[in-house]
Amino acid sequence: MKTKFSRSGLLFSMNFFVLGFLGTAIGVLIPDLKIAYGINNEQAGLLFVCWSTGSFAGAYLGGWIYNHGRERAIFAACSLGCIGLIVMVSEAASSIIFGVAIFLLSILSSVLFTAGHAAVTRTAVNGKASKLSLMDFFVSSGNLATPLIAAALPLVMTQILVWKAVFLIASLPFICVLVALRAPLGQNSRKMGCENEEEKIRTVGYFGLLSQPIFLGFLAVSILLHAAEWAHSVWFVSYAQSALGFSVEDARAILGLFLGGMALSRLLCSRILHKFDSRMVLIVFAVAAAVCACAMLGRNGAASLAAINFAMGFFFGVSFPVLLGLTMELSPSDSSRLSGLGLMGGTVGAQGLAYTVGALADHTSLGDAYRLVPLVMSIFALSVVVFVMAYPRARVNRLRIPHAAVPEEGGI
């Protein structure tokens, strides 16, 4: 069983890496897409809307699909679908076809994301946050890989083909997943992971989860968390360029330290949680990230901004996996829906604040509009404190959401 699940863990890692890779591909490739399809900034922004809308729909569907399907079938079907859609994206003759393909690709990617989170957490009742953090480390690694690959490809091909090559490269991990999934089918065609056919767990829908205050609080914290993260990721480069006078290259390099800090903290999360209580880690790191965000205002030195971005990314990186892990501990049988709930809330928060910053910048200045990011980060830290204070008193309705007794065998 242990060897088998280790293979499954490798499949999950490849899936999470390519999902992170695709998640930043559109943002990195916007200049190339504008040239290829002759679109303006507003039309290019609609491509983000297509991806975000698909992420929301996929997160909603992912919880339902995981609870009614077999893990192996879900991963195989979604991986095969992603390969076909990636080819469709790379060969799209117009921006409309490209947007439709991106929308469908985002749906399947979000289904994989929620199914992957749920599958990973099925292996143990405890230690969920560490495993989720490891998976999110691969997401961050994919985030970092996209701009590096996009910057290296012009050395070996013409610029006009770079964006197509980036998407086609993303299909390679999916192909590896399909090959790896095919091997053990002869031995066991049941779900991957540590479960048995006698484990029939009753689950509830999203509205059933939201009827309980602790899960409603989880949704609120997720909205604030992703709003701050993505607003900073989307607008920092423009803020540093227009308000602080940095070049685009230097601003991107500083933002890269933020992403690098997130990846490092997720990699080290299991060691941190081994030594400290997860609830205390969540509070301390959230407050520290908010302090870093506030300290960034008024700074215009490259060294100080670089250090603050790295520190903010490090403190911010473990927030979502630890938050999701704590929430899943309350109802392991609804892990897939809780992951989907967090992703849906994150999509709403990310799009809402990113749009608000841009709209406010049109009426004032980007320097003033960017102040919303540390403000939301501070509210997020406060919401974490409230969530953790309410956590020990949470009473999940066990008649409707029973605690899953899953043996802890074979970690990832």
Short mmCIF file of C-alpha atoms in Angstrom, two decimals:
data_model
loop_
_atom_site.label_atom_id
_atom_site.label_comp_id
_atom_site.label_asym_id
_atom_site.label_seq_id
_atom_site.Cartn_x
_atom_site.Cartn_y
_atom_site.Cartn_z
CA MET A 1 0.00 0.00 0.00
CA LYS A 2 2.82 2.35 0.86
CA THR A 3 4.58 1.93 -2.50
CA LYS A 4 1.33 2.32 -4.32
CA PHE A 5 0.44 5.59 -2.65
CA SER A 6 3.96 6.91 -3.16
CA ARG A 7 3.32 6.51 -6.89
CA SER A 8 0.06 8.37 -6.42
CA GLY A 9 1.90 11.15 -4.60
CA LEU A 10 4.23 11.54 -7.57
CA LEU A 11 1.22 11.85 -9.89
CA PHE A 12 -0.34 14.48 -7.65
CA SER A 13 2.95 16.43 -7.60
CA MET A 14 3.15 16.53 -11.40
CA ASN A 15 -0.48 17.62 -11.62
CA PHE A 16 -0.06 20.44 -9.10
CA PHE A 17 3.13 21.63 -10.83
CA VAL A 18 1.48 21.92 -14.24
CA LEU A 19 -1.60 23.60 -12.70
CA GLY A 20 0.67 26.27 -11.23
CA PHE A 21 2.43 26.52 -14.60
CA LEU A 22 -0.84 27.12 -16.45
CA GLY A 23 -2.13 29.50 -13.76
CA THR A 24 0.51 32.12 -14.58
CA ALA A 25 0.83 31.40 -18.31
CA ILE A 26 -1.76 33.93 -19.47
CA GLY A 27 -0.31 36.77 -17.41
CA VAL A 28 3.22 36.06 -18.62
CA LEU A 29 2.18 35.67 -22.27
CA ILE A 30 -0.23 38.64 -22.55
CA PRO A 31 2.23 40.73 -24.66
CA ASP A 32 2.66 37.84 -27.11
CA LEU A 33 -1.09 37.16 -27.25
CA LYS A 34 -1.84 40.83 -27.97
CA ILE A 35 0.49 40.69 -30.96
CA ALA A 36 -0.70 37.29 -32.18
CA TYR A 37 -4.41 38.19 -32.12
CA GLY A 38 -4.21 41.97 -32.51
CA ILE A 39 -6.17 42.66 -29.32
CA ASN A 40 -6.05 45.59 -26.90
CA ASN A 41 -5.60 45.62 -23.13
CA GLU A 42 -9.32 45.37 -22.41
CA GLN A 43 -9.72 42.36 -24.70
CA ALA A 44 -6.65 40.78 -23.18
CA GLY A 45 -8.20 41.29 -19.76
CA LEU A 46 -11.19 39.24 -20.88
CA LEU A 47 -8.87 36.26 -21.21
CA PHE A 48 -8.26 36.53 -17.45
CA VAL A 49 -12.03 36.59 -16.96
CA CYS A 50 -12.37 33.40 -19.02
CA TRP A 51 -9.74 31.66 -16.90
CA SER A 52 -11.20 32.91 -13.60
CA THR A 53 -14.76 31.98 -14.53
CA GLY A 54 -13.61 28.50 -15.49
CA SER A 55 -11.72 28.19 -12.19
CA PHE A 56 -14.87 29.05 -10.26
CA ALA A 57 -16.99 26.56 -12.22
CA GLY A 58 -14.35 23.84 -11.95
CA ALA A 59 -14.00 24.34 -8.20
CA TYR A 60 -17.77 23.91 -7.78
CA LEU A 61 -17.90 20.83 -10.00
CA GLY A 62 -14.71 19.33 -8.57
CA GLY A 63 -16.21 18.57 -5.17
CA TRP A 64 -19.23 16.85 -6.69
CA ILE A 65 -17.21 14.89 -9.26
CA TYR A 66 -14.71 13.65 -6.67
CA ASN A 67 -17.45 12.37 -4.36
CA HIS A 68 -19.20 10.52 -7.21
CA GLY A 69 -16.28 9.20 -9.23
CA ARG A 70 -13.09 7.17 -8.96
CA GLU A 71 -9.85 9.03 -8.48
CA ARG A 72 -8.02 7.17 -11.21
CA ALA A 73 -10.79 7.83 -13.73
CA ILE A 74 -11.01 11.50 -12.73
CA PHE A 75 -7.28 12.10 -13.11
CA ALA A 76 -7.07 10.17 -16.38
CA ALA A 77 -10.10 11.85 -17.99
CA CYS A 78 -9.11 15.37 -16.89
CA SER A 79 -5.47 14.90 -17.95
CA LEU A 80 -6.54 13.63 -21.37
CA GLY A 81 -8.98 16.52 -21.72
CA CYS A 82 -6.30 19.04 -20.73
CA ILE A 83 -3.94 17.69 -23.39
CA GLY A 84 -6.59 18.12 -26.07
CA LEU A 85 -7.49 21.62 -24.91
CA ILE A 86 -3.83 22.69 -24.73
CA VAL A 87 -3.45 21.68 -28.38
CA MET A 88 -6.64 23.62 -29.15
CA VAL A 89 -5.26 26.69 -27.32
CA SER A 90 -1.96 26.59 -29.20
CA GLU A 91 -3.73 26.31 -32.57
CA ALA A 92 -6.58 28.77 -31.90
CA ALA A 93 -7.20 30.91 -34.97
CA SER A 94 -8.83 33.78 -33.07
CA SER A 95 -8.95 35.23 -29.58
CA ILE A 96 -12.56 34.00 -29.23
CA ILE A 97 -11.56 30.38 -29.79
CA PHE A 98 -8.60 30.92 -27.51
CA GLY A 99 -10.89 32.27 -24.76
CA VAL A 100 -13.30 29.33 -25.06
CA ALA A 101 -10.45 26.82 -24.91
CA ILE A 102 -8.91 28.60 -21.90
CA PHE A 103 -12.29 28.55 -20.14
CA LEU A 104 -12.67 24.79 -20.63
CA LEU A 105 -9.02 24.17 -19.70
CA SER A 106 -9.51 26.15 -16.50
CA ILE A 107 -12.55 24.04 -15.58
CA LEU A 108 -10.61 20.78 -15.89
CA SER A 109 -7.61 22.28 -14.08
CA SER A 110 -9.77 23.30 -11.13
CA VAL A 111 -11.38 19.85 -11.00
CA LEU A 112 -7.88 18.37 -10.80
CA PHE A 113 -6.93 20.89 -8.12
CA THR A 114 -9.86 20.08 -5.84
CA ALA A 115 -9.65 16.35 -6.50
CA GLY A 116 -5.92 16.41 -5.83
CA HIS A 117 -6.35 18.20 -2.50
CA ALA A 118 -9.03 15.73 -1.42
CA ALA A 119 -7.05 12.69 -2.55
CA VAL A 120 -3.93 13.80 -0.70
CA THR A 121 -5.77 14.44 2.56
CA ARG A 122 -7.49 11.04 2.52
CA THR A 123 -4.27 9.38 3.70
CA ALA A 124 -4.39 10.67 7.26
CA VAL A 125 -6.72 12.28 9.74
CA ASN A 126 -3.83 14.38 11.08
CA GLY A 127 -1.01 16.16 9.26
CA LYS A 128 -3.21 17.44 6.44
CA ALA A 129 -1.66 20.91 6.45
CA SER A 130 1.86 19.54 5.84
CA LYS A 131 0.74 17.48 2.87
CA LEU A 132 -1.33 20.29 1.40
CA SER A 133 1.62 22.63 1.80
CA LEU A 134 3.87 20.20 -0.08
CA MET A 135 1.37 20.06 -2.94
CA ASP A 136 1.08 23.85 -2.97
CA PHE A 137 4.88 24.00 -3.12
CA PHE A 138 4.63 22.30 -6.51
CA VAL A 139 2.01 24.88 -7.54
CA SER A 140 4.46 27.67 -6.59
CA SER A 141 7.23 25.88 -8.48
CA GLY A 142 5.01 25.86 -11.55
CA ASN A 143 4.30 29.58 -11.05
CA LEU A 144 8.03 30.27 -11.04
CA ALA A 145 8.78 27.99 -14.00
CA THR A 146 6.46 29.78 -16.44
CA PRO A 147 8.33 33.13 -16.74
CA LEU A 148 11.71 31.35 -16.74
CA ILE A 149 10.72 29.07 -19.61
CA ALA A 150 9.07 31.92 -21.50
CA ALA A 151 12.27 33.98 -21.15
CA ALA A 152 14.51 31.10 -22.32
CA LEU A 153 12.51 29.98 -25.37
CA PRO A 154 13.38 33.02 -27.58
CA LEU A 155 16.97 31.76 -27.52
CA VAL A 156 15.98 28.68 -29.53
CA MET A 157 12.95 29.85 -31.57
CA THR A 158 11.34 32.94 -33.02
CA GLN A 159 9.35 35.14 -30.64
CA ILE A 160 6.08 34.56 -32.52
CA LEU A 161 6.15 30.85 -31.57
CA VAL A 162 7.05 31.28 -27.89
CA TRP A 163 3.51 31.43 -26.48
CA LYS A 164 2.49 28.30 -28.40
CA ALA A 165 5.56 26.44 -27.18
CA VAL A 166 4.85 27.39 -23.56
CA PHE A 167 1.37 25.85 -23.70
CA LEU A 168 2.60 22.74 -25.51
CA ILE A 169 5.27 22.23 -22.84
CA ALA A 170 2.47 22.22 -20.26
CA SER A 171 1.03 19.10 -21.92
CA LEU A 172 4.12 16.99 -21.12
CA PRO A 173 3.34 16.44 -17.39
CA PHE A 174 -0.21 15.42 -18.32
CA ILE A 175 1.19 12.84 -20.73
CA CYS A 176 3.43 11.51 -17.96
CA VAL A 177 0.40 11.26 -15.65
CA LEU A 178 -1.52 9.21 -18.23
CA VAL A 179 1.41 6.85 -18.71
CA ALA A 180 1.86 6.42 -14.95
CA LEU A 181 -1.86 5.89 -14.37
CA ARG A 182 -1.96 3.11 -16.95
CA ALA A 183 0.64 0.90 -15.25
CA PRO A 184 -1.12 -0.21 -12.04
CA LEU A 185 -4.60 -0.60 -13.52
CA GLY A 186 -4.21 -4.34 -13.85
CA GLN A 187 -3.62 -4.81 -10.12
CA ASN A 188 -6.38 -2.62 -8.76
CA SER A 189 -8.93 -0.47 -10.50
CA ARG A 190 -10.35 1.04 -7.34
CA LYS A 191 -9.61 4.54 -6.11
CA MET A 192 -6.01 5.47 -5.46
CA GLY A 193 -5.13 6.11 -1.84
CA CYS A 194 -6.02 4.47 1.44
CA GLU A 195 -9.68 3.64 1.35
CA ASN A 196 -11.89 0.57 1.13
CA GLU A 197 -15.25 -0.23 -0.36
CA GLU A 198 -16.85 -0.45 3.08
CA GLU A 199 -16.15 3.25 3.69
CA LYS A 200 -19.43 4.85 2.73
CA ILE A 201 -19.35 8.38 4.06
CA ARG A 202 -22.26 10.69 3.76
CA THR A 203 -21.34 14.18 2.60
CA VAL A 204 -23.25 17.43 2.26
CA GLY A 205 -23.34 20.06 -0.46
CA TYR A 206 -21.80 23.50 -0.44
CA PHE A 207 -24.88 25.11 1.13
CA GLY A 208 -24.85 22.49 3.86
CA LEU A 209 -21.25 23.38 4.66
CA LEU A 210 -21.95 27.11 4.64
CA SER A 211 -24.79 26.63 7.12
CA GLN A 212 -22.11 26.05 9.76
CA PRO A 213 -20.30 29.20 10.99
CA ILE A 214 -16.77 27.77 11.01
CA PHE A 215 -16.95 26.90 7.30
CA LEU A 216 -18.49 30.27 6.49
CA GLY A 217 -15.53 31.81 8.31
CA PHE A 218 -13.16 29.67 6.23
CA LEU A 219 -14.76 31.05 3.06
CA ALA A 220 -14.38 34.64 4.27
CA VAL A 221 -10.71 34.16 5.16
CA SER A 222 -10.07 32.49 1.79
CA ILE A 223 -11.59 35.45 -0.04
CA LEU A 224 -9.35 37.92 1.80
CA LEU A 225 -6.25 35.72 1.48
CA HIS A 226 -6.43 35.29 -2.29
CA ALA A 227 -7.55 38.88 -2.80
CA ALA A 228 -4.37 40.17 -1.18
CA GLU A 229 -2.11 37.60 -2.86
CA TRP A 230 -3.35 38.12 -6.42
CA ALA A 231 -3.81 41.88 -6.19
CA HIS A 232 -0.15 42.14 -5.17
CA SER A 233 0.93 39.71 -7.90
CA VAL A 234 -1.06 41.50 -10.61
CA TRP A 235 -0.35 45.12 -9.70
CA PHE A 236 3.05 45.24 -7.99
CA VAL A 237 5.04 45.44 -11.23
CA SER A 238 2.89 48.33 -12.52
CA TYR A 239 2.99 49.99 -9.08
CA ALA A 240 6.78 49.75 -8.88
CA GLN A 241 7.14 51.07 -12.42
CA SER A 242 4.71 54.00 -12.32
CA ALA A 243 4.84 55.05 -8.66
CA LEU A 244 8.40 54.15 -7.69
CA GLY A 245 10.26 54.54 -10.99
CA PHE A 246 11.59 50.98 -11.37
CA SER A 247 12.12 49.39 -14.75
CA VAL A 248 9.79 46.54 -15.72
CA GLU A 249 12.65 44.03 -15.53
CA ASP A 250 13.67 45.11 -12.01
CA ALA A 251 10.05 45.14 -10.82
CA ARG A 252 9.51 41.61 -12.15
CA ALA A 253 12.69 40.44 -10.45
CA ILE A 254 11.48 41.85 -7.11
CA LEU A 255 8.08 40.21 -7.55
CA GLY A 256 9.90 36.96 -8.31
CA LEU A 257 11.30 37.07 -4.77
CA PHE A 258 7.73 37.18 -3.45
CA LEU A 259 6.89 34.02 -5.40
CA GLY A 260 10.18 32.44 -4.34
CA GLY A 261 9.43 33.17 -0.69
CA MET A 262 6.03 31.50 -1.02
CA ALA A 263 7.58 28.41 -2.59
CA LEU A 264 10.26 28.16 0.12
CA SER A 265 7.79 28.46 2.99
CA ARG A 266 5.57 25.75 1.50
CA LEU A 267 8.59 23.49 1.11
CA LEU A 268 9.57 24.01 4.77
CA CYS A 269 6.02 23.93 6.10
CA SER A 270 6.12 20.32 7.33
CA ARG A 271 9.22 21.05 9.43
CA ILE A 272 7.66 24.22 10.84
CA LEU A 273 4.44 22.44 11.76
CA HIS A 274 6.42 19.60 13.33
CA LYS A 275 7.86 22.05 15.87
CA PHE A 276 4.98 24.49 16.34
CA ASP A 277 1.20 24.34 16.65
CA SER A 278 -0.49 24.91 13.28
CA ARG A 279 -2.96 27.47 14.66
CA MET A 280 -0.17 29.54 16.19
CA VAL A 281 1.82 29.32 12.93
CA LEU A 282 -1.21 30.56 10.98
CA ILE A 283 -1.67 33.59 13.27
CA VAL A 284 2.00 34.57 13.51
CA PHE A 285 2.65 34.20 9.79
CA ALA A 286 -0.52 36.07 8.78
CA VAL A 287 0.28 39.00 11.08
CA ALA A 288 3.90 39.05 9.88
CA ALA A 289 2.76 39.11 6.24
CA ALA A 290 0.46 42.04 7.00
CA VAL A 291 3.31 43.92 8.70
CA CYS A 292 5.50 43.35 5.63
CA ALA A 293 2.75 44.60 3.30
CA CYS A 294 2.32 47.79 5.34
CA ALA A 295 6.10 48.29 5.55
CA MET A 296 6.29 48.24 1.74
CA LEU A 297 4.41 51.53 1.43
CA GLY A 298 6.74 54.47 1.12
CA ARG A 299 9.78 52.30 0.33
CA ASN A 300 11.59 53.01 -2.92
CA GLY A 301 14.92 51.25 -2.43
CA ALA A 302 15.45 48.11 -4.49
CA ALA A 303 17.16 46.20 -1.66
CA SER A 304 14.49 46.99 0.92
CA LEU A 305 11.63 46.18 -1.47
CA ALA A 306 13.30 42.92 -2.45
CA ALA A 307 13.76 41.88 1.18
CA ILE A 308 10.20 42.83 2.10
CA ASN A 309 8.73 40.97 -0.89
CA PHE A 310 10.66 37.83 -0.03
CA ALA A 311 9.65 38.02 3.63
CA MET A 312 6.02 38.70 2.75
CA GLY A 313 5.97 35.74 0.36
CA PHE A 314 7.57 33.49 2.98
CA PHE A 315 5.06 34.41 5.68
CA PHE A 316 2.15 34.35 3.25
CA GLY A 317 2.95 31.07 1.49
CA VAL A 318 1.82 28.65 4.19
CA SER A 319 -1.43 30.50 4.96
CA PHE A 320 -3.76 28.70 2.58
CA PRO A 321 -2.53 25.10 3.05
CA VAL A 322 -2.53 25.48 6.86
CA LEU A 323 -5.96 27.16 6.80
CA LEU A 324 -7.38 24.46 4.51
CA GLY A 325 -5.76 21.67 6.51
CA LEU A 326 -7.24 22.93 9.78
CA THR A 327 -10.68 23.20 8.19
CA MET A 328 -10.47 19.71 6.70
CA GLU A 329 -9.67 18.29 10.13
CA LEU A 330 -13.21 19.23 11.15
CA SER A 331 -14.80 17.25 8.31
CA PRO A 332 -12.40 14.93 6.43
CA SER A 333 -15.24 13.39 4.42
CA ASP A 334 -15.90 16.76 2.75
CA SER A 335 -12.28 17.54 1.85
CA SER A 336 -13.00 17.93 -1.87
CA ARG A 337 -15.87 20.36 -1.32
CA LEU A 338 -13.86 22.36 1.23
CA SER A 339 -11.01 22.64 -1.27
CA GLY A 340 -13.51 23.76 -3.91
CA LEU A 341 -15.05 26.24 -1.49
CA GLY A 342 -11.64 27.76 -0.80
CA LEU A 343 -10.85 27.97 -4.53
CA MET A 344 -14.21 29.57 -5.36
CA GLY A 345 -13.81 32.12 -2.59
CA GLY A 346 -10.26 32.77 -3.71
CA THR A 347 -11.38 33.37 -7.29
CA VAL A 348 -14.00 35.89 -6.18
CA GLY A 349 -11.54 37.68 -3.89
CA ALA A 350 -8.72 37.75 -6.43
CA GLN A 351 -10.84 39.11 -9.26
CA GLY A 352 -12.69 41.55 -7.01
CA LEU A 353 -9.68 43.27 -5.50
CA ALA A 354 -7.59 43.16 -8.69
CA TYR A 355 -10.42 44.86 -10.58
CA THR A 356 -11.02 47.38 -7.76
CA VAL A 357 -7.36 48.42 -7.68
CA GLY A 358 -7.37 48.93 -11.45
CA ALA A 359 -10.64 50.88 -11.44
CA LEU A 360 -9.50 53.08 -8.56
CA ALA A 361 -6.17 53.72 -10.29
CA ASP A 362 -8.06 55.21 -13.27
CA HIS A 363 -9.64 57.82 -10.98
CA THR A 364 -6.71 58.56 -8.65
CA SER A 365 -3.27 57.03 -9.14
CA LEU A 366 -1.86 53.54 -8.96
CA GLY A 367 0.25 54.58 -5.99
CA ASP A 368 -2.91 55.45 -4.03
CA ALA A 369 -4.92 52.49 -5.33
CA TYR A 370 -2.20 50.02 -4.36
CA ARG A 371 -2.74 50.97 -0.70
CA LEU A 372 -5.77 48.68 -0.81
CA VAL A 373 -3.40 45.68 -0.86
CA PRO A 374 -1.85 46.21 2.62
CA LEU A 375 -5.29 47.24 3.90
CA VAL A 376 -6.84 43.94 2.78
CA MET A 377 -3.78 42.07 4.04
CA SER A 378 -4.33 43.61 7.49
CA ILE A 379 -8.02 42.65 7.44
CA PHE A 380 -6.97 39.13 6.44
CA ALA A 381 -4.64 38.89 9.45
CA LEU A 382 -7.45 40.04 11.73
CA SER A 383 -9.82 37.48 10.20
CA VAL A 384 -7.26 34.73 10.84
CA VAL A 385 -7.12 35.67 14.52
CA VAL A 386 -10.93 35.48 14.73
CA PHE A 387 -11.01 32.15 12.86
CA VAL A 388 -8.40 30.56 15.13
CA MET A 389 -10.17 31.85 18.25
CA ALA A 390 -13.44 30.28 17.05
CA TYR A 391 -11.79 27.04 15.91
CA PRO A 392 -11.62 25.22 19.29
CA ARG A 393 -15.31 25.95 19.88
CA ALA A 394 -16.38 24.73 16.43
CA ARG A 395 -19.05 22.07 16.65
CA VAL A 396 -19.57 20.40 13.30
CA ASN A 397 -22.88 18.57 12.96
CA ARG A 398 -21.62 14.98 12.99
CA LEU A 399 -25.01 13.58 12.02
CA ARG A 400 -24.71 15.24 8.66
CA ILE A 401 -20.92 15.44 8.35
CA PRO A 402 -19.46 12.34 10.02
CA HIS A 403 -15.80 12.15 10.88
CA ALA A 404 -14.00 9.86 8.44
CA ALA A 405 -11.93 7.16 10.06
CA VAL A 406 -9.14 6.85 7.56
CA PRO A 407 -6.02 4.91 8.56
CA GLU A 408 -2.72 6.75 8.34
CA GLU A 409 -0.74 4.65 5.94
CA GLY A 410 1.91 5.49 3.41
CA GLY A 411 2.57 9.20 3.26
CA ILE A 412 3.47 11.10 0.18
#
